[in-house]
């Protein structure tokens, strides 16, 4: 039996969510992308090509060396708004539906759905308009992409910095959108809504000035941007030894559905080893827990020094520079952690909720 070295007793893996391949508008095949992920040390990839499950039907899900590949799809409404990442579904969702319809159809299949780039704003090019989520009356979604790397890169684009952003894409990663973090906090008061990070990688190939060929944001570069860390019940090494994809998929979605995950901006540091948990006596409650306790002690442990912000219902309750923080709390509400390094967002935890 492999024993976890984490205080919460869970096993940590990291990977990337929201990838596009040549099955829609990405530039490389799923096997090619996965080979790069193996080289860069990722453990899992969640693909979401536009409005198609063909790669899943073609048998491209599975374990490739040390990387588990899960295939879903990205849905949208007739106005090309309200994009929705759908996973764990077998039947394709028809085109032309409104958001409330495809959210319900994903749920009817027993699937898991994440609102993509909900607050996207773009003004640089009419060719690439924004794709925000506008139908907030819709019920039944499971998660929100609180940080989308491609959206942030394009939202800050201008004629003055276009070349700089092409040459130094990772330097454009700063912070998630504050209004979405606040909405996420409010939603978690009533029910668990998972917060994920997405790279939204396409690795577009473009020609400039008629003779310069560029791959915009290659996959290998994107894998150094926003990663999602999952906390599993079982050792990933033991799962890989069994070479059982269904077991790997269950482990991945058990962590995601229970919000046992955090998001890391790798452009300012590796977040492996980050811990955020609550403790009541000898009991440990991990990220994602919803606790019927009136007073607990929260613990934060960082692998590197940073600025720790401990947040309660969107308000900073405590902050300090360092690698650890402990604080006792008894107020009901949504508690989570943000860590900053080098003046930029680094780690964003999913919340622990003290119930009323």
Coordinates of C-alpha atoms in Angstrom, one line a residue, residues 4-342:
X4 CA 0.4 9.6 1.0
X5 CA 2.8 12.2 2.3
X6 CA 0.1 14.8 2.4
X7 CA -1.7 15.8 5.7
X8 CA -5.1 15.1 4.1
X9 CA -4.0 11.6 3.1
X10 CA -4.7 12.2 -0.6
X11 CA -2.5 11.7 -3.7
X12 CA -1.7 14.6 -5.9
X13 CA -1.5 14.6 -9.7
X14 CA -1.4 17.5 -12.2
X15 CA -2.7 17.9 -15.7
X16 CA -4.5 20.2 -18.2
X17 CA -8.1 20.9 -18.8
X18 CA -9.7 22.3 -22.0
X19 CA -7.6 21.3 -25.0
X20 CA -8.4 21.3 -28.7
X21 CA -6.9 18.9 -31.2
X22 CA -7.0 18.5 -35.0
X23 CA -10.4 16.8 -34.4
X24 CA -11.8 20.4 -34.4
X25 CA -9.7 23.6 -34.5
X26 CA -6.5 22.5 -32.9
X27 CA -3.3 22.0 -34.9
X28 CA -2.1 18.5 -33.7
X29 CA -3.5 15.1 -33.1
X30 CA -4.4 13.7 -29.7
X31 CA -1.5 11.2 -29.8
X32 CA 0.9 14.0 -30.7
X33 CA -0.3 16.3 -28.0
X34 CA -0.2 13.5 -25.5
X35 CA 3.4 12.7 -26.3
X36 CA 4.3 16.3 -25.5
X37 CA 2.4 16.0 -22.2
X38 CA 4.4 12.9 -21.3
X39 CA 7.6 14.8 -22.0
X40 CA 6.5 17.7 -19.8
X41 CA 5.4 15.5 -16.9
X42 CA 1.6 15.9 -16.9
X43 CA -0.6 13.1 -15.6
X44 CA -3.9 13.7 -17.4
X45 CA -5.4 15.7 -20.2
X46 CA -9.1 16.6 -20.6
X47 CA -9.9 17.3 -24.3
X48 CA -12.9 19.2 -25.4
X49 CA -13.0 19.6 -29.2
X50 CA -15.9 21.7 -30.5
X51 CA -19.3 19.9 -30.8
X52 CA -17.8 16.4 -31.5
X53 CA -17.2 13.2 -29.6
X54 CA -15.6 11.6 -32.7
X55 CA -12.2 11.1 -31.1
X56 CA -13.9 9.3 -28.2
X57 CA -15.9 7.1 -30.7
X58 CA -12.6 6.4 -32.5
X59 CA -11.1 5.0 -29.3
X60 CA -8.6 7.7 -28.5
X61 CA -9.4 7.8 -24.8
X62 CA -6.9 5.8 -22.7
X63 CA -3.6 5.8 -20.9
X64 CA -0.7 6.8 -23.1
X65 CA 2.5 5.8 -21.2
X66 CA 1.9 7.9 -18.0
X67 CA -0.8 10.3 -19.2
X68 CA -4.6 9.5 -19.0
X69 CA -6.6 11.1 -21.9
X70 CA -10.2 11.9 -21.3
X71 CA -12.4 13.1 -24.1
X72 CA -15.4 15.4 -23.9
X73 CA -16.6 18.2 -26.1
X74 CA -17.2 22.0 -26.0
X75 CA -20.8 23.0 -26.7
X76 CA -22.2 26.4 -27.7
X77 CA -25.5 28.0 -28.5
X78 CA -26.7 29.4 -31.9
X79 CA -25.1 32.8 -31.2
X80 CA -21.8 31.1 -30.4
X81 CA -22.0 32.1 -26.8
X82 CA -22.4 30.1 -23.5
X83 CA -19.6 27.6 -24.2
X84 CA -19.9 24.5 -22.0
X85 CA -17.3 21.7 -21.5
X86 CA -19.1 18.4 -21.3
X87 CA -17.5 15.2 -20.0
X88 CA -18.5 11.7 -19.3
X89 CA -21.2 11.6 -22.0
X90 CA -21.5 9.0 -24.7
X91 CA -24.0 10.6 -27.1
X92 CA -23.3 13.7 -29.0
X93 CA -25.4 16.8 -28.2
X94 CA -27.3 18.2 -31.2
X95 CA -26.3 21.5 -32.6
X96 CA -28.6 24.6 -32.4
X97 CA -29.7 24.2 -28.8
X98 CA -29.9 26.9 -26.1
X99 CA -27.7 26.7 -23.0
X100 CA -30.4 25.4 -20.7
X101 CA -31.1 22.6 -23.2
X102 CA -27.6 21.2 -23.5
X103 CA -26.8 21.7 -19.8
X104 CA -29.9 19.5 -19.2
X105 CA -28.9 16.9 -21.8
X106 CA -25.5 16.6 -20.4
X107 CA -27.0 16.0 -17.0
X108 CA -29.5 13.5 -18.4
X109 CA -26.6 11.4 -19.7
X110 CA -25.0 11.4 -16.2
X111 CA -22.3 13.8 -17.5
X112 CA -20.3 16.6 -15.9
X113 CA -20.4 20.1 -17.3
X114 CA -18.2 23.2 -16.8
X115 CA -19.0 26.7 -17.9
X116 CA -16.1 27.9 -20.1
X117 CA -14.5 31.4 -20.1
X118 CA -17.6 32.9 -18.5
X119 CA -16.5 36.6 -18.5
X120 CA -14.5 36.7 -21.7
X121 CA -14.0 40.1 -23.3
X122 CA -12.0 40.7 -26.5
X123 CA -11.6 43.9 -28.5
X124 CA -8.4 43.5 -30.5
X125 CA -9.9 41.7 -33.5
X126 CA -13.4 41.3 -34.9
X127 CA -12.3 37.9 -36.4
X128 CA -12.0 36.5 -32.8
X129 CA -15.0 37.8 -30.8
X130 CA -15.5 37.0 -27.2
X131 CA -17.6 34.0 -26.1
X132 CA -18.9 34.8 -22.7
X133 CA -21.5 33.0 -20.6
X134 CA -24.6 35.1 -20.4
X135 CA -27.4 32.7 -19.4
X136 CA -26.8 32.7 -15.6
X137 CA -30.4 31.7 -15.0
X138 CA -29.6 28.2 -16.2
X139 CA -29.5 25.5 -13.5
X140 CA -27.6 22.3 -13.4
X141 CA -24.0 23.1 -14.4
X142 CA -21.4 21.5 -12.2
X143 CA -18.4 23.8 -12.5
X144 CA -17.0 27.1 -13.7
X145 CA -13.7 27.7 -15.5
X146 CA -12.5 30.5 -13.1
X147 CA -9.2 31.0 -15.1
X148 CA -8.9 30.6 -18.8
X149 CA -5.4 31.2 -20.1
X150 CA -6.3 31.9 -23.8
X151 CA -9.0 34.4 -22.8
X152 CA -6.6 36.3 -20.6
X153 CA -3.9 36.4 -23.3
X154 CA -6.4 37.7 -25.9
X155 CA -8.2 40.1 -23.6
X156 CA -5.0 42.1 -23.0
X157 CA -4.0 42.2 -26.7
X158 CA -3.5 45.5 -28.5
X159 CA -1.7 46.7 -31.6
X160 CA 1.1 48.0 -29.3
X161 CA 1.8 44.7 -27.5
X162 CA 0.7 42.2 -30.2
X163 CA 4.3 41.2 -31.1
X164 CA 5.4 41.1 -27.5
X165 CA 2.5 38.8 -26.5
X166 CA 3.3 36.5 -29.4
X167 CA 6.9 36.3 -28.3
X168 CA 6.3 36.1 -24.6
X169 CA 2.9 34.4 -24.1
X170 CA 3.4 33.2 -20.5
X171 CA 4.1 36.7 -19.3
X172 CA 0.4 37.6 -20.0
X173 CA -0.8 35.3 -17.2
X174 CA -1.8 37.5 -14.3
X175 CA -5.0 36.8 -12.4
X176 CA -8.5 35.3 -12.9
X177 CA -11.4 37.7 -13.4
X178 CA -12.4 39.1 -10.0
X179 CA -16.2 39.2 -10.8
X180 CA -16.2 35.5 -11.6
X181 CA -14.4 34.6 -8.4
X182 CA -17.0 36.5 -6.5
X183 CA -19.9 34.8 -8.4
X184 CA -18.3 31.4 -7.8
X185 CA -18.1 32.2 -4.0
X186 CA -21.8 33.1 -4.0
X187 CA -22.8 30.0 -5.9
X188 CA -20.9 27.8 -3.5
X189 CA -22.9 29.0 -0.5
X190 CA -25.9 27.0 -1.9
X191 CA -24.2 24.0 -3.5
X192 CA -20.8 22.8 -4.6
X193 CA -19.7 24.4 -7.8
X194 CA -16.2 23.2 -8.8
X195 CA -13.7 25.8 -10.0
X196 CA -11.3 24.7 -12.8
X197 CA -8.5 26.3 -14.8
X198 CA -8.4 25.9 -18.6
X199 CA -5.6 26.4 -21.1
X200 CA -8.0 26.4 -24.1
X201 CA -5.1 25.5 -26.3
X202 CA -5.3 25.3 -30.1
X203 CA -1.8 26.1 -31.2
X204 CA -2.9 27.9 -34.2
X205 CA -0.5 28.0 -37.1
X206 CA -0.4 31.4 -38.8
X207 CA 1.7 33.1 -41.5
X208 CA 2.8 36.7 -41.0
X209 CA 4.1 39.1 -43.6
X210 CA 3.7 36.4 -46.2
X211 CA 6.7 34.4 -45.2
X212 CA 7.0 34.0 -41.4
X213 CA 5.3 30.9 -40.1
X214 CA 4.3 30.8 -36.4
X215 CA 2.6 28.4 -34.2
X216 CA 0.7 30.6 -31.7
X217 CA 1.1 29.2 -28.2
X218 CA 2.4 25.7 -28.9
X219 CA 1.1 22.9 -26.7
X220 CA 4.5 22.5 -25.0
X221 CA 4.3 26.2 -24.0
X222 CA 0.7 26.0 -22.8
X223 CA 1.6 23.1 -20.6
X224 CA 3.8 25.6 -18.6
X225 CA 0.8 27.9 -18.0
X226 CA -2.4 26.9 -16.1
X227 CA -2.4 23.4 -14.7
X228 CA -5.0 21.7 -12.6
X229 CA -3.9 19.6 -9.6
X230 CA -6.2 16.8 -8.4
X231 CA -6.2 15.1 -5.1
X232 CA -7.0 11.4 -5.5
X233 CA -8.0 8.7 -3.0
X234 CA -5.6 6.2 -4.6
X235 CA -1.9 6.5 -5.6
X236 CA -1.6 7.4 -9.3
X237 CA 1.4 5.0 -9.6
X238 CA -0.8 2.1 -8.5
X239 CA -3.5 3.1 -10.9
X240 CA -1.0 3.2 -13.8
X241 CA 0.4 -0.2 -12.8
X242 CA -3.1 -1.7 -13.3
X243 CA -3.2 0.0 -16.8
X244 CA -7.0 0.3 -16.4
X245 CA -8.4 3.5 -18.0
X246 CA -11.8 3.2 -16.4
X247 CA -10.1 3.2 -13.0
X248 CA -8.1 6.2 -13.9
X249 CA -11.1 8.1 -15.2
X250 CA -13.1 7.3 -12.1
X251 CA -10.3 8.6 -9.9
X252 CA -10.0 11.8 -11.9
X253 CA -13.7 12.6 -11.8
X254 CA -14.1 11.6 -8.2
X255 CA -11.6 14.3 -7.4
X256 CA -13.1 16.9 -9.8
X257 CA -16.7 16.3 -8.7
X258 CA -15.8 16.7 -5.0
X259 CA -13.8 19.9 -5.8
X260 CA -10.6 18.3 -4.5
X261 CA -8.5 20.4 -6.8
X262 CA -6.5 23.6 -7.1
X263 CA -5.2 25.6 -10.0
X264 CA -1.6 26.6 -10.5
X265 CA 0.0 29.2 -12.7
X266 CA 3.2 27.4 -13.6
X267 CA 4.7 30.6 -15.2
X268 CA 5.5 31.8 -11.6
X269 CA 6.2 28.4 -10.0
X270 CA 5.4 24.7 -9.5
X271 CA 2.6 24.4 -7.0
X272 CA 3.1 20.7 -6.2
X273 CA 2.7 20.1 -2.5
X274 CA 0.3 22.9 -1.8
X275 CA -2.2 22.0 1.0
X276 CA -5.4 23.7 2.2
X277 CA -7.5 21.8 4.7
X278 CA -9.6 22.2 7.8
X279 CA -9.1 20.4 11.1
X280 CA -11.5 19.6 13.9
X281 CA -9.7 17.6 16.6
X282 CA -8.2 14.6 14.8
X283 CA -10.5 15.0 11.7
X284 CA -9.1 16.4 8.5
X285 CA -11.4 18.0 5.9
X286 CA -9.8 18.5 2.4
X287 CA -10.6 21.1 -0.3
X288 CA -14.1 20.8 -1.5
X289 CA -15.5 19.7 1.9
X290 CA -18.8 21.0 3.1
X291 CA -18.6 20.8 6.9
X292 CA -21.3 20.8 9.5
X293 CA -19.0 22.1 12.2
X294 CA -19.1 25.4 14.0
X295 CA -15.4 25.9 14.6
X296 CA -12.5 24.5 12.7
X297 CA -8.8 25.4 12.2
X298 CA -7.8 26.1 8.6
X299 CA -4.3 25.2 7.5
X300 CA -2.4 26.5 4.4
X301 CA 0.9 25.0 3.3
X302 CA 2.8 26.3 0.3
X303 CA 5.8 24.7 -1.5
X304 CA 7.4 28.1 -2.0
X305 CA 7.1 31.5 -0.3
X306 CA 4.3 33.7 -1.5
X307 CA 1.6 36.1 -0.4
X308 CA -1.1 34.1 1.1
X309 CA -4.7 35.4 1.1
X310 CA -7.2 33.6 3.1
X311 CA -10.7 34.5 1.9
X312 CA -14.2 34.2 3.4
X313 CA -17.2 35.0 1.2
X314 CA -15.0 37.0 -1.3
X315 CA -13.5 39.1 1.5
X316 CA -9.8 38.8 2.5
X317 CA -10.0 37.7 6.2
X318 CA -6.2 37.2 6.7
X319 CA -3.1 37.6 4.6
X320 CA 0.6 37.1 5.2
X321 CA 3.9 36.4 3.3
X322 CA 5.4 33.1 3.8
X323 CA 4.7 29.4 3.3
X324 CA 2.1 28.6 5.9
X325 CA -0.9 30.0 7.7
X326 CA -3.2 28.7 10.4
X327 CA -6.5 30.4 11.5
X328 CA -9.5 29.3 13.5
X329 CA -12.9 30.2 12.2
X330 CA -16.5 29.7 13.2
X331 CA -18.6 31.8 10.8
X332 CA -20.5 29.9 8.2
X333 CA -19.5 30.6 4.6
X334 CA -17.2 29.8 1.8
X335 CA -13.5 29.7 2.6
X336 CA -10.7 29.5 0.0
X337 CA -7.1 30.5 -0.6
X338 CA -5.3 32.6 -3.2
X339 CA -1.4 32.6 -3.3
X340 CA 0.5 35.3 -5.2
X341 CA 4.2 35.3 -6.4
X342 CA 6.1 37.8 -8.4

